[in-house]
Amino acid sequence: MPHNISLITTIAAALGFGLIFGFIATRMKLPALVGYLAAGIVIGPATPGFVADTALAGQLAEIGVMLMMFGVGLHFSLDDLWDVRRIALPGAILQIAVATAMGMGMAHYWGWSLGGGLVFGLALSVASTVVLLRALEERGILDTLNGRIAVGWLVVEDLVTVLVLVLLPPLAGSLGGTVNPADAGVSLWRTLAVTFGQVAGFIVFMLVVGRKLFPWILWQVARTGSRELFTLCVVAAAVGIAYASTELFGVSFALGAFFAGMVLRESELSHRAAEESLPLRDAFAVLFFVSVGMLFEPAVLVEQPLHVLLVCAIIIFGKSAAAFLLVVALRYPFKTALIVSASLAQIGEFSFILAALGISLGLMPHEGQSLILAGAILSIALNPVVFSITKPLLRWMGSSELARKFERPADPLAELPVTVDQNKLSGQVVLVGYGRVGRRIAEALTARGIDFVVAEQNRDIVDQLRKQGIPAVAGNAGEPGVLIQAHITHATMLVIATPDTFHVRAMIDTARALNPNIQSVVRTHSEAEAELLRQERAGQVFIGEHELAKGMVQHVLDSFEKKHGRSPH
């Protein structure tokens, strides 16, 4: 019997061509995602031969965005989001404003209307969450402070974009576009009130009800012992909550999936949930990049090369420079500023949605969508190159006296207050990192009455610790000045509780140079890294999986002895 197999054809073509071109790109020492984009161009309508279903590919890509954001939420706690609010919130809003102004200025020069320029500038201002996550994961910095700041920044951008998508239709008439009859006569203030009410209602529901309900459901399914049901529950939660959030609260699929992951993180099964959903996340992420390539029209590169170059200049250089200056102005290190600016040097899914809405409302010409797609393709393909440039820039800044002066002029959080009791700065523990592990270590030290000084990159955390009366210094402990301020010369022990192992050797070398008798305790997740640190006599090295196994074994042995009154054989 005849039947429609366009869905199967689209998935098979996207994954098949994605594999072939991804393999070729990897062999050519290029990122695999460049191959995925090329595969999309090949099976897209702009090139001869087989053409996949663009509409279906777009929907499959939307699932990929949901699963990717769900995975981020599983690794991103509410505390992490709250900790970076003081940089992510003002930084993202100001960066969107600056990038939008650049786009509007260029559109005005081209003779576009005010509304067209506004939509065009907004589309150039918001980065792709999927591209950002892939870049951070490949470099192993997703769970670091800089990674959390970048993700928090993108969450704020998503919230702003959701607000823009709701406000554009009622504002279209005043901006020179067409007015939807359903939006005619609707008050702007009423629209704002409804939008903020929906977003606030969604967040409250997820934090109050979702944090209890969804982890409980996941636990009930896990008790059945069925791996298939558990995987199904995880995927259903990601896609179902994302869909419901859009239908009931008007927020985006991506934001709904992100909060779904955050509430499920409260469950003890969150690591298993992340592991079970990883293959699907990777497969649908490929579909996302292929679908972006399918929308591209190569003719725009020939017909309007100068326009394309100007668009890419705003995306890669303009808004990245704005983000860099904003992060530095907020008194964060140059490394943080570089990582955030490199993360934002591309555009993606929300840009396409904004462009489509702008065209449907008669605000932006079709030429704008072609330019946005060209900018997205080129900026996504060049994003790995932008990240690679950050390394030599960091080396230059590390050796530049001018850069050091510009970065942190008279920073009050970079020095211990004079009010700190000097008796607590002799024989103390220097604790590097105040994340989930560092907090527990600090609590244990406080309970035992052991003095300690915290060295932490997150300025907000340092400020909070000082208000609690805990000595703390803001900065990267890989820099000698930070450890000197923590009085490492008089310390008994250096405890490195941060997951950022890149600067561990510099921390230990500096500590030993200033205090040859100091003991060091290091945290790592890698066997190879642990072995290398032991060879370099880094002190006591703890591997997360080993310590978990030791704790479980000790519990088993203690329980056995208690029950049987003897040692197990």
Short mmCIF file of C-alpha atoms in Angstrom, two decimals, residues 62-488:
data_model
loop_
_atom_site.label_atom_id
_atom_site.label_comp_id
_atom_site.label_asym_id
_atom_site.label_seq_id
_atom_site.Cartn_x
_atom_site.Cartn_y
_atom_site.Cartn_z
CA GLU A 62 13.96 21.61 17.23
CA ILE A 63 14.01 18.27 19.06
CA GLY A 64 17.80 18.44 18.99
CA VAL A 65 17.70 21.88 20.61
CA MET A 66 15.35 20.54 23.32
CA LEU A 67 17.59 17.55 24.12
CA MET A 68 20.75 19.67 24.15
CA MET A 69 19.22 22.22 26.52
CA PHE A 70 17.85 19.40 28.66
CA GLY A 71 21.36 17.98 28.96
CA VAL A 72 22.72 21.37 30.02
CA GLY A 73 20.03 21.65 32.66
CA LEU A 74 21.05 18.26 34.06
CA HIS A 75 24.54 19.67 34.69
CA PHE A 76 23.52 23.21 35.63
CA SER A 77 22.10 23.69 39.10
CA LEU A 78 19.93 26.55 40.31
CA ASP A 79 22.84 27.62 42.51
CA ASP A 80 25.07 27.85 39.43
CA LEU A 81 22.54 30.07 37.68
CA TRP A 82 22.11 32.27 40.75
CA ASP A 83 25.87 32.58 41.26
CA VAL A 84 26.43 34.12 37.80
CA ARG A 85 23.37 36.41 37.78
CA ARG A 86 25.38 39.60 38.44
CA ILE A 87 27.43 39.18 35.29
CA ALA A 88 25.04 37.21 33.05
CA LEU A 89 22.00 39.46 33.50
CA PRO A 90 23.49 42.93 32.85
CA GLY A 91 26.08 41.55 30.44
CA ALA A 92 23.59 39.78 28.17
CA ILE A 93 21.11 42.68 28.11
CA LEU A 94 23.79 45.28 27.32
CA GLN A 95 25.41 43.04 24.70
CA ILE A 96 22.04 42.52 22.97
CA ALA A 97 21.48 46.29 22.97
CA VAL A 98 24.92 47.03 21.46
CA ALA A 99 24.70 44.31 18.78
CA THR A 100 21.14 45.33 17.90
CA ALA A 101 22.24 48.95 17.49
CA MET A 102 25.03 47.82 15.13
CA GLY A 103 22.59 45.82 13.01
CA MET A 104 20.07 48.67 12.93
CA GLY A 105 22.74 51.12 11.86
CA MET A 106 23.83 48.89 8.98
CA ALA A 107 20.21 48.23 7.92
CA HIS A 108 19.49 51.97 7.97
CA TYR A 109 22.50 52.52 5.68
CA TRP A 110 20.98 49.96 3.30
CA GLY A 111 17.68 51.85 3.31
CA TRP A 112 15.61 49.41 5.39
CA SER A 113 12.74 50.50 7.63
CA LEU A 114 13.09 50.96 11.39
CA GLY A 115 11.25 47.70 12.08
CA GLY A 116 13.36 45.78 9.58
CA GLY A 117 16.55 47.09 11.15
CA LEU A 118 15.31 46.22 14.64
CA VAL A 119 14.50 42.61 13.72
CA PHE A 120 17.77 42.29 11.79
CA GLY A 121 19.84 43.65 14.70
CA LEU A 122 18.10 41.42 17.24
CA ALA A 123 18.71 38.38 15.03
CA LEU A 124 22.44 39.18 14.94
CA SER A 125 22.60 39.68 18.71
CA VAL A 126 21.53 36.24 19.99
CA ALA A 127 23.95 33.32 19.88
CA SER A 128 23.15 29.67 19.22
CA THR A 129 22.79 27.61 22.38
CA VAL A 130 23.58 24.36 20.54
CA VAL A 131 26.84 25.72 19.09
CA LEU A 132 27.87 27.16 22.45
CA LEU A 133 27.28 23.89 24.30
CA ARG A 134 29.14 21.86 21.71
CA ALA A 135 32.13 24.23 21.89
CA LEU A 136 32.24 24.20 25.71
CA GLU A 137 31.86 20.41 25.93
CA GLU A 138 34.61 19.78 23.36
CA ARG A 139 37.00 21.93 25.41
CA GLY A 140 35.97 20.43 28.76
CA ILE A 141 35.00 23.81 30.25
CA LEU A 142 31.21 23.42 30.50
CA ASP A 143 31.35 22.80 34.27
CA THR A 144 33.90 25.53 35.02
CA LEU A 145 33.02 29.02 36.22
CA ASN A 146 33.63 30.46 32.75
CA GLY A 147 31.40 27.79 31.22
CA ARG A 148 28.62 28.52 33.72
CA ILE A 149 28.86 32.24 32.99
CA ALA A 150 28.57 31.60 29.24
CA VAL A 151 25.55 29.29 29.72
CA GLY A 152 23.89 31.74 32.13
CA TRP A 153 24.47 34.51 29.59
CA LEU A 154 22.70 32.42 26.92
CA VAL A 155 19.78 31.69 29.28
CA VAL A 156 19.26 35.45 29.73
CA GLU A 157 19.45 35.90 25.94
CA ASP A 158 16.79 33.21 25.52
CA LEU A 159 14.50 34.97 28.01
CA VAL A 160 14.93 38.29 26.23
CA THR A 161 14.23 36.64 22.86
CA VAL A 162 11.05 35.05 24.19
CA LEU A 163 9.88 38.51 25.27
CA VAL A 164 10.74 39.97 21.84
CA LEU A 165 8.86 37.21 19.99
CA VAL A 166 5.72 38.00 22.00
CA LEU A 167 6.00 41.79 21.67
CA LEU A 168 6.79 42.04 17.94
CA PRO A 169 3.29 41.20 16.58
CA PRO A 170 1.41 43.93 18.53
CA LEU A 171 4.20 46.43 17.77
CA ALA A 172 4.43 45.59 14.05
CA GLY A 173 2.03 48.33 12.97
CA SER A 174 3.94 51.13 14.68
CA LEU A 175 7.23 49.77 13.28
CA GLY A 176 6.06 49.87 9.67
CA GLY A 177 4.82 46.29 9.30
CA THR A 178 1.45 44.60 8.94
CA VAL A 179 -0.86 44.18 11.92
CA ASN A 180 -2.41 40.82 12.73
CA PRO A 181 -6.17 41.30 13.31
CA ALA A 182 -5.86 39.27 16.51
CA ASP A 183 -3.35 41.79 17.84
CA ALA A 184 -5.23 44.91 16.75
CA GLY A 185 -6.33 47.05 19.67
CA VAL A 186 -4.28 45.02 22.18
CA SER A 187 -2.55 47.24 24.73
CA LEU A 188 1.24 46.99 24.88
CA TRP A 189 1.14 47.08 28.67
CA ARG A 190 -1.37 44.26 28.69
CA THR A 191 0.87 42.23 26.40
CA LEU A 192 3.85 42.91 28.66
CA ALA A 193 1.88 41.94 31.76
CA VAL A 194 0.67 38.70 30.17
CA THR A 195 4.17 37.81 28.95
CA PHE A 196 5.88 38.44 32.27
CA GLY A 197 3.05 36.64 34.04
CA GLN A 198 3.44 33.56 31.83
CA VAL A 199 7.23 33.40 32.22
CA ALA A 200 7.01 34.00 35.98
CA GLY A 201 4.27 31.38 36.27
CA PHE A 202 6.37 28.82 34.41
CA ILE A 203 9.45 29.45 36.54
CA VAL A 204 7.46 29.30 39.79
CA PHE A 205 5.73 26.09 38.68
CA MET A 206 9.04 24.42 37.82
CA LEU A 207 10.75 25.53 41.03
CA VAL A 208 7.88 24.78 43.40
CA VAL A 209 6.08 21.82 41.80
CA GLY A 210 8.54 20.52 39.21
CA ARG A 211 11.46 20.14 41.64
CA LYS A 212 9.39 17.65 43.66
CA LEU A 213 7.16 16.04 41.06
CA PHE A 214 9.48 15.18 38.18
CA PRO A 215 12.36 13.68 40.23
CA TRP A 216 9.75 11.58 42.06
CA ILE A 217 8.36 10.30 38.75
CA LEU A 218 11.89 9.47 37.55
CA TRP A 219 12.56 7.54 40.75
CA GLN A 220 9.30 5.57 40.45
CA VAL A 221 10.18 4.54 36.90
CA ALA A 222 13.72 3.58 37.94
CA ARG A 223 12.29 1.25 40.59
CA THR A 224 10.73 -0.90 37.86
CA GLY A 225 14.23 -1.99 36.86
CA SER A 226 13.49 -1.43 33.16
CA ARG A 227 16.22 0.45 31.33
CA GLU A 228 13.91 1.06 28.36
CA LEU A 229 11.27 2.67 30.56
CA PHE A 230 13.89 4.82 32.28
CA THR A 231 15.27 6.09 28.96
CA LEU A 232 11.74 6.70 27.73
CA CYS A 233 10.93 8.65 30.89
CA VAL A 234 13.99 10.87 30.45
CA VAL A 235 13.25 11.66 26.79
CA ALA A 236 9.52 12.12 27.49
CA ALA A 237 10.36 14.55 30.30
CA ALA A 238 12.68 16.59 28.08
CA VAL A 239 10.37 16.82 25.07
CA GLY A 240 7.09 16.80 27.00
CA ILE A 241 7.99 19.57 29.44
CA ALA A 242 9.46 21.66 26.61
CA TYR A 243 6.27 21.30 24.57
CA ALA A 244 3.98 21.96 27.55
CA SER A 245 5.98 25.04 28.53
CA THR A 246 5.38 26.52 25.06
CA GLU A 247 1.69 25.61 24.89
CA LEU A 248 0.76 26.60 28.46
CA PHE A 249 3.21 29.37 29.34
CA GLY A 250 4.38 30.74 26.00
CA VAL A 251 8.11 30.24 26.65
CA SER A 252 10.43 28.68 24.08
CA PHE A 253 11.06 24.96 23.62
CA ALA A 254 14.73 25.47 24.50
CA LEU A 255 14.02 27.32 27.74
CA GLY A 256 11.40 24.77 28.79
CA ALA A 257 13.81 21.88 28.20
CA PHE A 258 16.56 23.69 30.11
CA PHE A 259 14.37 24.07 33.20
CA ALA A 260 13.25 20.44 32.82
CA GLY A 261 16.87 19.36 33.12
CA MET A 262 17.45 21.69 36.07
CA VAL A 263 14.56 20.24 38.10
CA LEU A 264 15.49 16.65 37.24
CA ARG A 265 19.00 17.43 38.46
CA GLU A 266 17.50 17.42 41.96
CA SER A 267 17.11 13.64 41.58
CA GLU A 268 19.90 11.30 42.61
CA LEU A 269 19.45 9.66 39.21
CA SER A 270 20.43 12.77 37.25
CA HIS A 271 23.82 11.35 36.18
CA ARG A 272 22.15 8.22 34.84
CA ALA A 273 19.56 10.37 33.06
CA ALA A 274 22.33 12.37 31.39
CA GLU A 275 24.11 9.20 30.30
CA GLU A 276 20.97 7.58 28.89
CA SER A 277 19.98 10.64 26.85
CA LEU A 278 23.48 11.35 25.47
CA PRO A 279 23.24 9.25 22.23
CA LEU A 280 19.92 10.85 21.29
CA ARG A 281 21.28 14.32 22.07
CA ASP A 282 24.27 13.77 19.78
CA ALA A 283 22.16 12.38 16.92
CA PHE A 284 19.64 15.21 16.99
CA ALA A 285 22.39 17.80 17.36
CA VAL A 286 23.70 16.57 14.00
CA LEU A 287 20.20 17.03 12.56
CA PHE A 288 20.22 20.61 13.84
CA PHE A 289 23.41 21.53 11.98
CA VAL A 290 22.26 19.73 8.81
CA SER A 291 18.94 21.60 8.89
CA VAL A 292 20.79 24.92 9.18
CA GLY A 293 22.80 24.02 6.09
CA MET A 294 19.60 23.15 4.19
CA LEU A 295 18.29 26.70 4.63
CA PHE A 296 21.41 28.30 3.16
CA GLU A 297 21.35 29.90 -0.30
CA PRO A 298 24.93 29.97 -1.68
CA ALA A 299 23.90 32.53 -4.32
CA VAL A 300 23.93 35.29 -1.68
CA LEU A 301 27.73 34.95 -1.42
CA VAL A 302 28.04 35.89 -5.08
CA GLU A 303 25.25 38.47 -5.29
CA GLN A 304 25.98 40.38 -2.04
CA PRO A 305 29.50 39.49 -0.81
CA LEU A 306 30.07 42.85 0.89
CA HIS A 307 26.79 42.61 2.79
CA VAL A 308 27.70 39.11 3.98
CA LEU A 309 31.13 40.30 5.15
CA LEU A 310 29.59 43.17 7.12
CA VAL A 311 27.09 40.80 8.77
CA CYS A 312 29.90 38.41 9.75
CA ALA A 313 31.95 41.34 11.06
CA ILE A 314 29.13 42.31 13.45
CA ILE A 315 28.59 38.70 14.59
CA ILE A 316 32.20 37.65 15.03
CA PHE A 317 33.93 40.91 15.94
CA GLY A 318 31.32 43.52 16.85
CA LYS A 319 29.22 41.78 19.49
CA SER A 320 32.21 39.74 20.72
CA ALA A 321 34.17 42.93 21.36
CA ALA A 322 31.15 44.40 23.16
CA ALA A 323 30.84 41.28 25.34
CA PHE A 324 34.59 41.35 26.10
CA LEU A 325 34.51 44.96 27.25
CA LEU A 326 31.38 44.39 29.33
CA VAL A 327 32.89 41.40 31.17
CA VAL A 328 36.11 43.30 31.86
CA ALA A 329 34.09 46.33 33.00
CA LEU A 330 32.33 44.04 35.49
CA ARG A 331 35.81 43.27 36.89
CA TYR A 332 36.13 39.66 35.75
CA PRO A 333 39.43 38.18 34.47
CA PHE A 334 40.53 38.42 30.85
CA LYS A 335 40.16 34.64 30.46
CA THR A 336 36.49 34.86 31.37
CA ALA A 337 36.00 37.77 28.97
CA LEU A 338 37.69 35.90 26.11
CA ILE A 339 35.71 32.69 26.62
CA VAL A 340 32.39 34.53 26.83
CA SER A 341 33.15 36.66 23.76
CA ALA A 342 34.30 33.61 21.75
CA SER A 343 31.16 31.73 22.80
CA LEU A 344 28.95 34.53 21.47
CA ALA A 345 30.73 34.90 18.12
CA GLN A 346 27.98 33.06 16.22
CA ILE A 347 24.21 33.03 15.74
CA GLY A 348 21.71 30.20 15.39
CA GLU A 349 18.23 28.90 16.04
CA PHE A 350 16.63 31.98 17.62
CA SER A 351 18.00 34.17 14.83
CA PHE A 352 16.12 32.08 12.26
CA ILE A 353 12.90 32.29 14.28
CA LEU A 354 13.21 36.08 14.59
CA ALA A 355 13.93 36.43 10.86
CA ALA A 356 10.91 34.31 9.89
CA LEU A 357 8.65 36.32 12.21
CA GLY A 358 9.99 39.62 10.88
CA ILE A 359 9.23 38.59 7.29
CA SER A 360 5.74 37.32 8.17
CA LEU A 361 4.95 40.67 9.80
CA GLY A 362 6.20 42.63 6.80
CA LEU A 363 9.02 44.21 8.79
CA MET A 364 12.12 42.76 7.13
CA PRO A 365 12.76 42.00 3.44
CA HIS A 366 13.55 38.43 2.35
CA GLU A 367 17.08 39.62 1.66
CA GLY A 368 17.54 39.92 5.44
CA GLN A 369 16.79 36.23 6.01
CA SER A 370 19.38 35.21 3.39
CA LEU A 371 22.00 37.43 5.01
CA ILE A 372 21.19 36.09 8.50
CA LEU A 373 21.49 32.50 7.26
CA ALA A 374 24.80 33.28 5.53
CA GLY A 375 26.08 34.90 8.72
CA ALA A 376 24.96 31.89 10.75
CA ILE A 377 26.66 29.36 8.47
CA LEU A 378 29.95 31.24 8.32
CA SER A 379 30.03 32.19 12.02
CA ILE A 380 29.25 28.62 13.14
CA ALA A 381 31.94 27.23 10.84
CA LEU A 382 34.49 29.81 12.06
CA ASN A 383 33.62 29.53 15.76
CA PRO A 384 36.26 26.83 16.46
CA VAL A 385 38.85 29.13 14.87
CA VAL A 386 37.73 31.98 17.13
CA PHE A 387 38.15 29.73 20.17
CA SER A 388 41.63 28.68 19.04
CA ILE A 389 42.70 32.34 18.87
CA THR A 390 41.92 32.78 22.58
CA LYS A 391 44.98 30.74 23.61
CA PRO A 392 47.68 33.02 22.11
CA LEU A 393 45.70 36.04 23.29
CA LEU A 394 45.73 34.69 26.84
CA ARG A 395 49.49 34.11 26.64
CA TRP A 396 50.01 37.67 25.43
CA MET A 397 47.81 39.09 28.17
CA GLY A 398 49.64 37.03 30.76
CA SER A 399 52.95 38.61 29.74
CA SER A 400 51.64 42.12 29.06
CA GLU A 401 52.05 44.58 31.90
CA LEU A 402 49.55 46.93 30.22
CA ALA A 403 46.93 44.17 30.04
CA ARG A 404 47.36 43.29 33.71
CA LYS A 405 46.90 46.93 34.72
CA PHE A 406 43.83 47.26 32.53
CA GLU A 407 42.26 44.07 33.80
CA ARG A 408 42.11 44.70 37.52
CA PRO A 409 42.80 48.23 38.69
CA ALA A 410 42.67 48.45 42.47
CA ASP A 411 40.22 45.55 42.77
CA PRO A 412 39.05 45.44 46.42
CA LEU A 413 38.08 41.75 46.17
CA ALA A 414 41.56 40.79 44.97
CA GLU A 415 43.03 41.62 48.38
CA LEU A 416 42.11 40.42 51.84
CA PRO A 417 40.51 43.13 54.00
CA VAL A 418 42.73 44.61 56.69
CA THR A 419 40.04 43.67 59.22
CA VAL A 420 40.84 39.93 58.93
CA ASP A 421 42.28 38.55 62.18
CA GLN A 422 45.98 37.97 61.52
CA ASN A 423 45.97 34.99 63.90
CA LYS A 424 43.75 33.19 61.36
CA LEU A 425 46.35 33.69 58.62
CA SER A 426 49.01 31.43 60.10
CA GLY A 427 48.78 27.66 59.81
CA GLN A 428 45.53 28.00 57.85
CA VAL A 429 44.24 25.97 54.89
CA VAL A 430 44.08 27.70 51.51
CA LEU A 431 40.96 26.36 49.77
CA VAL A 432 40.87 26.91 46.00
CA GLY A 433 37.33 26.77 44.63
CA TYR A 434 34.03 27.14 46.45
CA GLY A 435 31.74 25.01 44.31
CA ARG A 436 29.84 21.92 45.40
CA VAL A 437 33.00 20.15 46.61
CA GLY A 438 34.64 23.25 48.07
CA ARG A 439 31.52 24.14 50.08
CA ARG A 440 31.49 20.74 51.80
CA ILE A 441 35.19 20.99 52.61
CA ALA A 442 34.66 24.48 54.06
CA GLU A 443 31.76 23.23 56.21
CA ALA A 444 33.91 20.41 57.56
CA LEU A 445 36.80 22.78 58.34
CA THR A 446 34.44 25.19 60.10
CA ALA A 447 32.95 22.36 62.17
CA ARG A 448 36.47 21.36 63.31
CA GLY A 449 37.47 24.94 64.08
CA ILE A 450 40.20 24.98 61.39
CA ASP A 451 40.98 28.38 59.88
CA PHE A 452 40.94 28.69 56.08
CA VAL A 453 41.08 31.25 53.27
CA VAL A 454 39.07 30.75 50.06
CA ALA A 455 40.47 31.61 46.60
CA GLU A 456 37.59 31.72 44.12
CA GLN A 457 37.17 33.21 40.61
CA ASN A 458 33.49 34.04 41.06
CA ARG A 459 33.43 37.55 42.51
CA ASP A 460 29.82 37.21 43.69
CA ILE A 461 30.73 34.19 45.81
CA VAL A 462 33.74 36.01 47.28
CA ASP A 463 31.51 38.96 48.16
CA GLN A 464 28.98 36.62 49.87
CA LEU A 465 31.72 34.83 51.82
CA ARG A 466 33.13 38.09 53.13
CA LYS A 467 29.67 39.10 54.34
CA GLN A 468 29.60 35.82 56.27
CA GLY A 469 32.95 36.65 57.86
CA ILE A 470 34.92 34.07 55.83
CA PRO A 471 38.28 35.32 54.44
CA ALA A 472 38.15 35.09 50.64
CA VAL A 473 40.12 36.39 47.65
CA ALA A 474 38.81 36.81 44.08
CA GLY A 475 41.00 35.61 41.24
CA ASN A 476 42.60 32.67 39.46
CA ALA A 477 44.78 30.80 41.96
CA GLY A 478 47.12 29.92 39.09
CA GLU A 479 48.35 33.50 39.34
CA PRO A 480 50.95 34.05 42.11
CA GLY A 481 49.30 37.25 43.33
CA VAL A 482 46.11 35.43 44.33
CA LEU A 483 47.92 32.84 46.47
CA ILE A 484 50.08 35.55 47.99
CA GLN A 485 46.93 37.41 49.05
CA ALA A 486 45.64 34.14 50.56
CA HIS A 487 48.83 34.13 52.71
CA ILE A 488 50.10 30.88 51.22
#
